[in-house]
mmCIF file of C-alpha atoms and ligand atoms in Angstrom:
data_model
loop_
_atom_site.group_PDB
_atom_site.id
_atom_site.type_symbol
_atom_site.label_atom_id
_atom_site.label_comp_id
_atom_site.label_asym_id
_atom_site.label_seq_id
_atom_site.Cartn_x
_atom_site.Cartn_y
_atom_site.Cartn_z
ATOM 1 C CA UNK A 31 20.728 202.257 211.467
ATOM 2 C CA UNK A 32 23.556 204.832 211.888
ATOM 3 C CA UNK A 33 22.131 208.611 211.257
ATOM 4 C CA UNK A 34 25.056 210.790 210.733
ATOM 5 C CA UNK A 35 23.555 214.726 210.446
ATOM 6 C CA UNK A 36 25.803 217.675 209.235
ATOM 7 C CA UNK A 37 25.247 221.054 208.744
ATOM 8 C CA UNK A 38 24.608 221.281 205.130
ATOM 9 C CA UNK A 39 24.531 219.577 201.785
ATOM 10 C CA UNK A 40 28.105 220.128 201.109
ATOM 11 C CA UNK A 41 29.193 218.310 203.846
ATOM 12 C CA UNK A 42 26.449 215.720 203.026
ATOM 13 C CA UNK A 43 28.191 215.082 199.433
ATOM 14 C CA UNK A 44 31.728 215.322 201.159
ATOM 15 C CA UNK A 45 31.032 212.476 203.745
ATOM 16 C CA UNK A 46 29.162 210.209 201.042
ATOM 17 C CA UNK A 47 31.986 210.876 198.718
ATOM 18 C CA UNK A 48 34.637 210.203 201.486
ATOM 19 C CA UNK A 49 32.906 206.783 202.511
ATOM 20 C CA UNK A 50 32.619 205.354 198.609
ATOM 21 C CA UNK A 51 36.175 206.212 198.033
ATOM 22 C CA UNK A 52 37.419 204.515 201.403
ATOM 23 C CA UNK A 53 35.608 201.831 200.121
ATOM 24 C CA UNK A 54 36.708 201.381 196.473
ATOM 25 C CA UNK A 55 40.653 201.974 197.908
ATOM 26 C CA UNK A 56 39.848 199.003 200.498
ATOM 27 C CA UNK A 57 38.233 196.996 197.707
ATOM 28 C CA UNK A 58 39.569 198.207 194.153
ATOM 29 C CA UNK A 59 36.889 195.999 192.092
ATOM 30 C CA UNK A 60 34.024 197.170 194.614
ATOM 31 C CA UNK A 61 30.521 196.274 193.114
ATOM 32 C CA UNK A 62 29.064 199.977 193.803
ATOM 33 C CA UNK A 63 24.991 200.847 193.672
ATOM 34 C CA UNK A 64 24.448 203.771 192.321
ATOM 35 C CA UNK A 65 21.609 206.098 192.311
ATOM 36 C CA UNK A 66 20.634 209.384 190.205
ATOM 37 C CA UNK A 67 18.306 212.167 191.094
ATOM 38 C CA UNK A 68 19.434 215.749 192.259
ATOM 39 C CA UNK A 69 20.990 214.909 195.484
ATOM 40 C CA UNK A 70 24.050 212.611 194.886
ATOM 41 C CA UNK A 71 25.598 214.922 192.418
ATOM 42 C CA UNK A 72 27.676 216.911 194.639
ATOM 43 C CA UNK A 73 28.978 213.691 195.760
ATOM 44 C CA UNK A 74 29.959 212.650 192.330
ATOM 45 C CA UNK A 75 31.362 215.973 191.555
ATOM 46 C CA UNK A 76 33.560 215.302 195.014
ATOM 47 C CA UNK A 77 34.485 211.258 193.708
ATOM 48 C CA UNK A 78 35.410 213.347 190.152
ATOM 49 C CA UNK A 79 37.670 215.397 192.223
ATOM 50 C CA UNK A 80 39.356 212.973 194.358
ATOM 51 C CA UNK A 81 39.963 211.263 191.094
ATOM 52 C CA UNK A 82 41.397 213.939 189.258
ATOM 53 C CA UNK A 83 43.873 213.949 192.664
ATOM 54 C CA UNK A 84 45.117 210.578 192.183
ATOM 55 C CA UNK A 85 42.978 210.049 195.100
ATOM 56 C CA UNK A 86 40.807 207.398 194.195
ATOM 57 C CA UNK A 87 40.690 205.231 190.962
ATOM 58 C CA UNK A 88 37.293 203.303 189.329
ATOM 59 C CA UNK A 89 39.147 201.246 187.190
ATOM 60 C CA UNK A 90 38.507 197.893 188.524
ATOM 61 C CA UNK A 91 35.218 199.176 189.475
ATOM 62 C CA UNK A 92 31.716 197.554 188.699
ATOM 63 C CA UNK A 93 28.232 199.581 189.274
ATOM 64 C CA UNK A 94 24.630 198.780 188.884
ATOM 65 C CA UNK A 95 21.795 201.654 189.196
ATOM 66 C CA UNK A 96 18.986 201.800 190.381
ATOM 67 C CA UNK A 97 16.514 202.056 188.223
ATOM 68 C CA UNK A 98 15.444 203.935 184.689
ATOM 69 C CA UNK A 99 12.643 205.418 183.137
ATOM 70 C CA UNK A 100 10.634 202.527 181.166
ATOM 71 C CA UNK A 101 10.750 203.577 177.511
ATOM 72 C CA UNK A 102 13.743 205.541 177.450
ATOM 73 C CA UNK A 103 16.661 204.670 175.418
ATOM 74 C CA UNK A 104 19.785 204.989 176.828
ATOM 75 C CA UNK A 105 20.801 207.493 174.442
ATOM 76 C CA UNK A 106 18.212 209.302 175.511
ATOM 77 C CA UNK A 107 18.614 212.799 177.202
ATOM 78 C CA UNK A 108 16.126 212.059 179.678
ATOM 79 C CA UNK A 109 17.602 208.576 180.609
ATOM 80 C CA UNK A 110 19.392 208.023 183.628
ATOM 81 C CA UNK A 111 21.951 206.166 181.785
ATOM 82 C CA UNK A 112 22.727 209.373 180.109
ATOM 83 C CA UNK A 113 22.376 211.634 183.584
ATOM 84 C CA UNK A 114 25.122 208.864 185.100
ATOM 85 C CA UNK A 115 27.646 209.158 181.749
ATOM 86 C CA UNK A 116 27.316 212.845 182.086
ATOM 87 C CA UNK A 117 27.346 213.176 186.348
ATOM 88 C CA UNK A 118 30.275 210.888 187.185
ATOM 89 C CA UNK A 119 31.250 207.790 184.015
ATOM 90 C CA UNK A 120 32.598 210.502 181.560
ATOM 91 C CA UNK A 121 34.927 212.250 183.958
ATOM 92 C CA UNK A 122 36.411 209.382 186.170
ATOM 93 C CA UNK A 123 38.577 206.067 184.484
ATOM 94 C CA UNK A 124 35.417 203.685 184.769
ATOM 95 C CA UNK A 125 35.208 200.991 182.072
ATOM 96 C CA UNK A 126 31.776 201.211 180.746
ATOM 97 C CA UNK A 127 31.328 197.833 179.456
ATOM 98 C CA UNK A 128 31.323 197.595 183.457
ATOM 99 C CA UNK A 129 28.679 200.019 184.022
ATOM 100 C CA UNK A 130 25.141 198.656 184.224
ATOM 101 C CA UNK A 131 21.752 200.744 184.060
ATOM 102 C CA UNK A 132 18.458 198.914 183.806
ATOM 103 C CA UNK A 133 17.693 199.055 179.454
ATOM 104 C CA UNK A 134 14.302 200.914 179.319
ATOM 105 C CA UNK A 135 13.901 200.385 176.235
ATOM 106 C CA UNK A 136 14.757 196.809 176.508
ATOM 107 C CA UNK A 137 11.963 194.145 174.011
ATOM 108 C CA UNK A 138 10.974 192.659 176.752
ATOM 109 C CA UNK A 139 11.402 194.357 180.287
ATOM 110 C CA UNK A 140 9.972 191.288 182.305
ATOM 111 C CA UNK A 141 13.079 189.099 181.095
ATOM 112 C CA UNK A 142 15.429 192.393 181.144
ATOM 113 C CA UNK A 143 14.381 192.684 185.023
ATOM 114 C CA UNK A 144 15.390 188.810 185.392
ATOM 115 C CA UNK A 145 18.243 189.416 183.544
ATOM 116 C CA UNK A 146 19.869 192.345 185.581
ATOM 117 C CA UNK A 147 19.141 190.523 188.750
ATOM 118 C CA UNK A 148 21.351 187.513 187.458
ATOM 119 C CA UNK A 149 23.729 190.149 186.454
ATOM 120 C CA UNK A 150 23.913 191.399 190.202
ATOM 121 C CA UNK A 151 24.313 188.133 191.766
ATOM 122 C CA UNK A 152 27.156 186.583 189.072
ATOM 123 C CA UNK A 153 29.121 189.581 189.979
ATOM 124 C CA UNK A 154 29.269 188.941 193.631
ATOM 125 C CA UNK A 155 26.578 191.206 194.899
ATOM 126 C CA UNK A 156 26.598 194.783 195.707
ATOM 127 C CA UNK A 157 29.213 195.866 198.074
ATOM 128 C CA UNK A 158 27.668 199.655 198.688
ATOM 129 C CA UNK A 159 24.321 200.802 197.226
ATOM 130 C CA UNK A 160 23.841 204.596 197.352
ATOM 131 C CA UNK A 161 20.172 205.807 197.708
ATOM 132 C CA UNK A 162 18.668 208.919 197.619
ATOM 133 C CA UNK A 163 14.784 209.334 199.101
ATOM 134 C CA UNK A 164 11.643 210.068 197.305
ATOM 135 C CA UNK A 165 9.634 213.142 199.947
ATOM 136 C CA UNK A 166 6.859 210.007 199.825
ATOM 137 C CA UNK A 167 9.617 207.656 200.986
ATOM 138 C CA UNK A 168 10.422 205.889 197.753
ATOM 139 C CA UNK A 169 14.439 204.615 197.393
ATOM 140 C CA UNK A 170 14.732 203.812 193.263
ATOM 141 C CA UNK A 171 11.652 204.072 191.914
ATOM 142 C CA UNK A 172 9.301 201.916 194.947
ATOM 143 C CA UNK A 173 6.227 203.690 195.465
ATOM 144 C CA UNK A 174 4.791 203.398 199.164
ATOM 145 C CA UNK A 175 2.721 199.898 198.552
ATOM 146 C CA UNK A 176 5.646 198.258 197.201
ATOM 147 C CA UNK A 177 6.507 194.923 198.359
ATOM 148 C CA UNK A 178 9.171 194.851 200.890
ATOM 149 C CA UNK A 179 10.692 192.218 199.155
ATOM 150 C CA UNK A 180 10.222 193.091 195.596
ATOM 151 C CA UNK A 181 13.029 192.157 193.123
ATOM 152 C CA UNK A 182 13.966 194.479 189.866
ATOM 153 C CA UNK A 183 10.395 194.320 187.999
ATOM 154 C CA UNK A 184 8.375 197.543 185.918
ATOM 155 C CA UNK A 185 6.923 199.997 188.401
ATOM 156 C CA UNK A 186 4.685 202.472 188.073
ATOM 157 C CA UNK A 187 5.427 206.417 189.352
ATOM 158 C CA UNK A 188 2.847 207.938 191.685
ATOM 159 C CA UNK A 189 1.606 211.984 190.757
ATOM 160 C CA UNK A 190 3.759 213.014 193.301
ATOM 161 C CA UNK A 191 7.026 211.666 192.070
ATOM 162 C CA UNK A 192 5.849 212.391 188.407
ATOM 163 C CA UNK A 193 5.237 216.087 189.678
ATOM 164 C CA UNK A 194 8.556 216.076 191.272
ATOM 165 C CA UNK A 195 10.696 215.166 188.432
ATOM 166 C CA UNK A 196 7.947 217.337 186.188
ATOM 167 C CA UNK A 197 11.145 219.998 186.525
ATOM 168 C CA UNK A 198 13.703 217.957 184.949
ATOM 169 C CA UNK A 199 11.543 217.877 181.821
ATOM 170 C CA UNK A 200 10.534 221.098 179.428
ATOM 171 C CA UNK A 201 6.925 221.414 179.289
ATOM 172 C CA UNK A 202 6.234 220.049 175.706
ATOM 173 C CA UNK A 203 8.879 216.759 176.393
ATOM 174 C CA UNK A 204 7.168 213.164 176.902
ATOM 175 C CA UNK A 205 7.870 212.390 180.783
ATOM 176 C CA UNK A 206 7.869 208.637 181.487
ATOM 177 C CA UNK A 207 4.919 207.333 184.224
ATOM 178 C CA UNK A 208 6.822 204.080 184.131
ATOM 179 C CA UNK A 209 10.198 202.663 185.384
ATOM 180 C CA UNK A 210 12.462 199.898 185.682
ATOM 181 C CA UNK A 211 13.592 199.348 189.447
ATOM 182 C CA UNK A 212 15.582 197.510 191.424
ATOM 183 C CA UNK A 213 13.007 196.047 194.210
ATOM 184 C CA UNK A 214 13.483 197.017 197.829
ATOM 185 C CA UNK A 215 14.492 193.084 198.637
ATOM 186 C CA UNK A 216 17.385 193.702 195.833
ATOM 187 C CA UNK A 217 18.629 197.083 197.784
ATOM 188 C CA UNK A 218 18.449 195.444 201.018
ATOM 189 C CA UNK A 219 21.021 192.132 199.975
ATOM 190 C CA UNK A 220 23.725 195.311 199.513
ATOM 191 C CA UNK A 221 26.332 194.989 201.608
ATOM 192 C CA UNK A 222 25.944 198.119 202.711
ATOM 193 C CA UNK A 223 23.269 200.866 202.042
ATOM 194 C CA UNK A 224 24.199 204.725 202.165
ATOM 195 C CA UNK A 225 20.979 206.988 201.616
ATOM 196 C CA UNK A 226 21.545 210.873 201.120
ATOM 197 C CA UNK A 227 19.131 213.041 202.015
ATOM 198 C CA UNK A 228 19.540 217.136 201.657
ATOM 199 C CA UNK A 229 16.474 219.858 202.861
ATOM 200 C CA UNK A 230 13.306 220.497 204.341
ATOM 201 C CA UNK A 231 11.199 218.653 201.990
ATOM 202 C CA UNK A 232 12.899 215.218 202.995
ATOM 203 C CA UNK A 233 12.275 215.621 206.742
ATOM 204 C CA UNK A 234 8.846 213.859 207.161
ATOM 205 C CA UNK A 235 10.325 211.293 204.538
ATOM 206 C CA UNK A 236 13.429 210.580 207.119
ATOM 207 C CA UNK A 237 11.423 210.491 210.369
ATOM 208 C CA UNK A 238 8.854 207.840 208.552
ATOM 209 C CA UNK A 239 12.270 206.328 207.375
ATOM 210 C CA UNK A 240 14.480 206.713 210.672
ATOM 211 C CA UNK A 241 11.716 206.343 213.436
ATOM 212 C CA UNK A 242 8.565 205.401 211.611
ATOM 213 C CA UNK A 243 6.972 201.612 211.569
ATOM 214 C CA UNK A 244 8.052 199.540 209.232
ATOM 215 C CA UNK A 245 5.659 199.659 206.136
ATOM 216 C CA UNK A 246 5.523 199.737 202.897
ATOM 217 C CA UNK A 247 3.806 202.660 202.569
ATOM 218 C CA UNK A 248 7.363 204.339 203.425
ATOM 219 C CA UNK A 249 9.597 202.095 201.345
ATOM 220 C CA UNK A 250 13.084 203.205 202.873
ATOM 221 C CA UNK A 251 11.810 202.372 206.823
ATOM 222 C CA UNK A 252 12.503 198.965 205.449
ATOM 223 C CA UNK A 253 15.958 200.540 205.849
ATOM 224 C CA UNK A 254 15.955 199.654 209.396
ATOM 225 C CA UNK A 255 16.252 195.654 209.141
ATOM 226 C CA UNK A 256 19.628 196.338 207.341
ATOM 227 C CA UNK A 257 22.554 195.462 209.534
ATOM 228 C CA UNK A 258 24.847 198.531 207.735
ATOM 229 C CA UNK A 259 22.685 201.200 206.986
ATOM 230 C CA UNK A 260 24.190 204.666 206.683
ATOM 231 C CA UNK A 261 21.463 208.081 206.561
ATOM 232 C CA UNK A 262 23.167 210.828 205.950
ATOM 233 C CA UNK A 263 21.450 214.090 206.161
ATOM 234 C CA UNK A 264 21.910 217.533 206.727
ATOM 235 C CA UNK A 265 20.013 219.746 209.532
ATOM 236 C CA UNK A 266 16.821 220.671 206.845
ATOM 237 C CA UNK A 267 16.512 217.123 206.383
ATOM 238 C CA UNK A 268 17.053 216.275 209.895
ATOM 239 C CA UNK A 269 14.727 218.521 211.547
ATOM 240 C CA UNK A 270 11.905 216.607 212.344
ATOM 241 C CA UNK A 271 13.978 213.739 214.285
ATOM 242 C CA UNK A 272 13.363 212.725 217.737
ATOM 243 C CA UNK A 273 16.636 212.254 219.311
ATOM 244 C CA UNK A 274 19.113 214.417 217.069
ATOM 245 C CA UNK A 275 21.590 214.902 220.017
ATOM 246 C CA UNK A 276 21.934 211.253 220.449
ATOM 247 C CA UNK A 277 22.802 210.919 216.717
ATOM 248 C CA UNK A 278 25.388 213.437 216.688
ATOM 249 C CA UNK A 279 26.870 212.277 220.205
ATOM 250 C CA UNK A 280 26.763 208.843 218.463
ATOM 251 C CA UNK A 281 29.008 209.838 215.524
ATOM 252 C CA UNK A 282 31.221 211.884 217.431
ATOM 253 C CA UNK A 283 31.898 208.931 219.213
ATOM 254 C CA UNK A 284 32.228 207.172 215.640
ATOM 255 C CA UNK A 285 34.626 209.382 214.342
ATOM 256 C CA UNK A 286 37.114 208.990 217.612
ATOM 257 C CA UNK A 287 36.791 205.118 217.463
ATOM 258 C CA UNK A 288 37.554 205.227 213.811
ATOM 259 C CA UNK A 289 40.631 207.723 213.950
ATOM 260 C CA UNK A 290 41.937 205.626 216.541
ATOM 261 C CA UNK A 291 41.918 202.174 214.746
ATOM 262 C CA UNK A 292 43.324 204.377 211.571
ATOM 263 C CA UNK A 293 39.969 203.255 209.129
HETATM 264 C C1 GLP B 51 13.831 209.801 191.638
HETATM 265 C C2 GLP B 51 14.784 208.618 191.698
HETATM 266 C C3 GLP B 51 15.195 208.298 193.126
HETATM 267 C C4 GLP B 51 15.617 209.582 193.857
HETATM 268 C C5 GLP B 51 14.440 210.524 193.907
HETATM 269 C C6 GLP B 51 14.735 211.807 194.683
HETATM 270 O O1 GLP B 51 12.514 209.454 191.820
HETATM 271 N N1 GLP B 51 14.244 207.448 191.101
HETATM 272 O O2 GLP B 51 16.264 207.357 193.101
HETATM 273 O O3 GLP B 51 16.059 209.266 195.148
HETATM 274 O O4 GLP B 51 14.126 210.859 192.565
HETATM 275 O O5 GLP B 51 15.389 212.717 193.858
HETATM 276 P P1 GLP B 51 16.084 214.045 194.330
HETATM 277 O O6 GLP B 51 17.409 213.654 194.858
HETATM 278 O O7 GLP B 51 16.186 214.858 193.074
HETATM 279 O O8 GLP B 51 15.209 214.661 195.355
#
């Protein structure tokens, strides 16, 4: 597990957005994970800007979320097929048709799970999956108590995370309990997995993730049989680590390796 901690959320969104555009110029029709919640959008608004400067093009590019609320049309406000088309699809040349959200309102989720995990595997598998982190732990939408292995299936949202995302929602608006996910076995066959991870309220959730045993009552410390995982975090989120000086010697020592070979 390589823990890379800046000093603050900007830098947090620069370095994720630096790493997913090295990757789709390395591999122009990159399968890319993507995630929604508050913390990646700085790093879309960064991919939006390197786009804008020529710097980086999705054209070629295929992406799979996470997950999405269960019940939720696309269309929907709420949904996060809308939150992607409005954070990053609408501003950067991404074909759509190429753009794949769980439906949540599909007839009949069970097959709609199957269905989107076919989808994954026929297009190659997931080169990068970006993750943010639940403060209980959860990466999409896996409670603590989910399977280790589970594959894209309905989930249900603990009070916390309902609570949590209560402020994306006005007080009178129906907020989903239920979800489509991808399952933690899915997110772990990524090639790669980048989580993001910004503040004080994440801390406990990163030293269960980073140091903690691994269990499924933190999801994401399943994190830590993944041969190329990639925590980003800044100090806030960071605090609570054992070891922090290590981390940072570690990816100085990164960042000289990797200016020397020219990556
Ligand atoms: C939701 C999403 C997760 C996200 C989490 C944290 O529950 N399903 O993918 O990581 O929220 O969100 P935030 O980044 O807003 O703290």
């Amino acid at each position: 597990m390589k823990v890379v901690i800046l000093n603050n959320a900007a830098e947090v969104a620069q370095y994720g957005a630096t790493l997913f555009s090295k990757q789709i110029n390395r591999k122009p029709n990159s399968v890319l994970g993507l995630a929604t919640g508050s913390t990646p959008v700085a790093m879309y608004k960064q991919l939006i800007d390197f786009y804008k400067h020529n710097q980086v093009s999705f054209r070629n590019i295929k992406s799979f979320n996470l997950d999405e609320y269960l019940g939720v049309s696309g269309d929907h406000q709420q949904s996060y097929r809308h939150f992607m088309n409005e954070q990053l699809f609408n501003h950067v040349d991404i074909n759509k048709a190429n753009t794949f959200v769980p439906v949540g309102d599909a007839k009949n989720p069970i097959e709609a799970c199957e269905v989107y995990e076919q989808n994954i595997k026929s297009s190659g598998g997931i080169d990068v999956q970006l993750l943010g982190i639940g403060r209980n732990g959860h990466i999409g939408f896996n409670e603590p108590s989910s399977s280790l292995g589970s594959r894209t299936r309905v989930k249900t949202l603990t009070q916390e995370t309902i609570d949590d995302n209560a402020r994306f929602f006005s007080a009178d608006e129906f907020q989903p309990h239920l979800s489509i996910t991808m399952g933690i076995g899915t997110i772990l066959e990524a090639k790669q997995v980048v989580l993001l991870a910004t503040g004080e309220n994440k801390a406990q959730a990163i030293v269960d993730t980073v140091q903690g045993p691994i269990t499924a009552q933190c999801p994401a410390s399943a994190l830590q049989l993944h041969p190329d995982a990639v925590i980003i975090i800044d100090e806030a989120a960071a605090s609570l680590l054992e070891n922090q000086e290590f981390f940072r010697h570690i990816e100085r020592e990164n960042q000289k390796l990797e200016q020397s070979l020219g990556l």
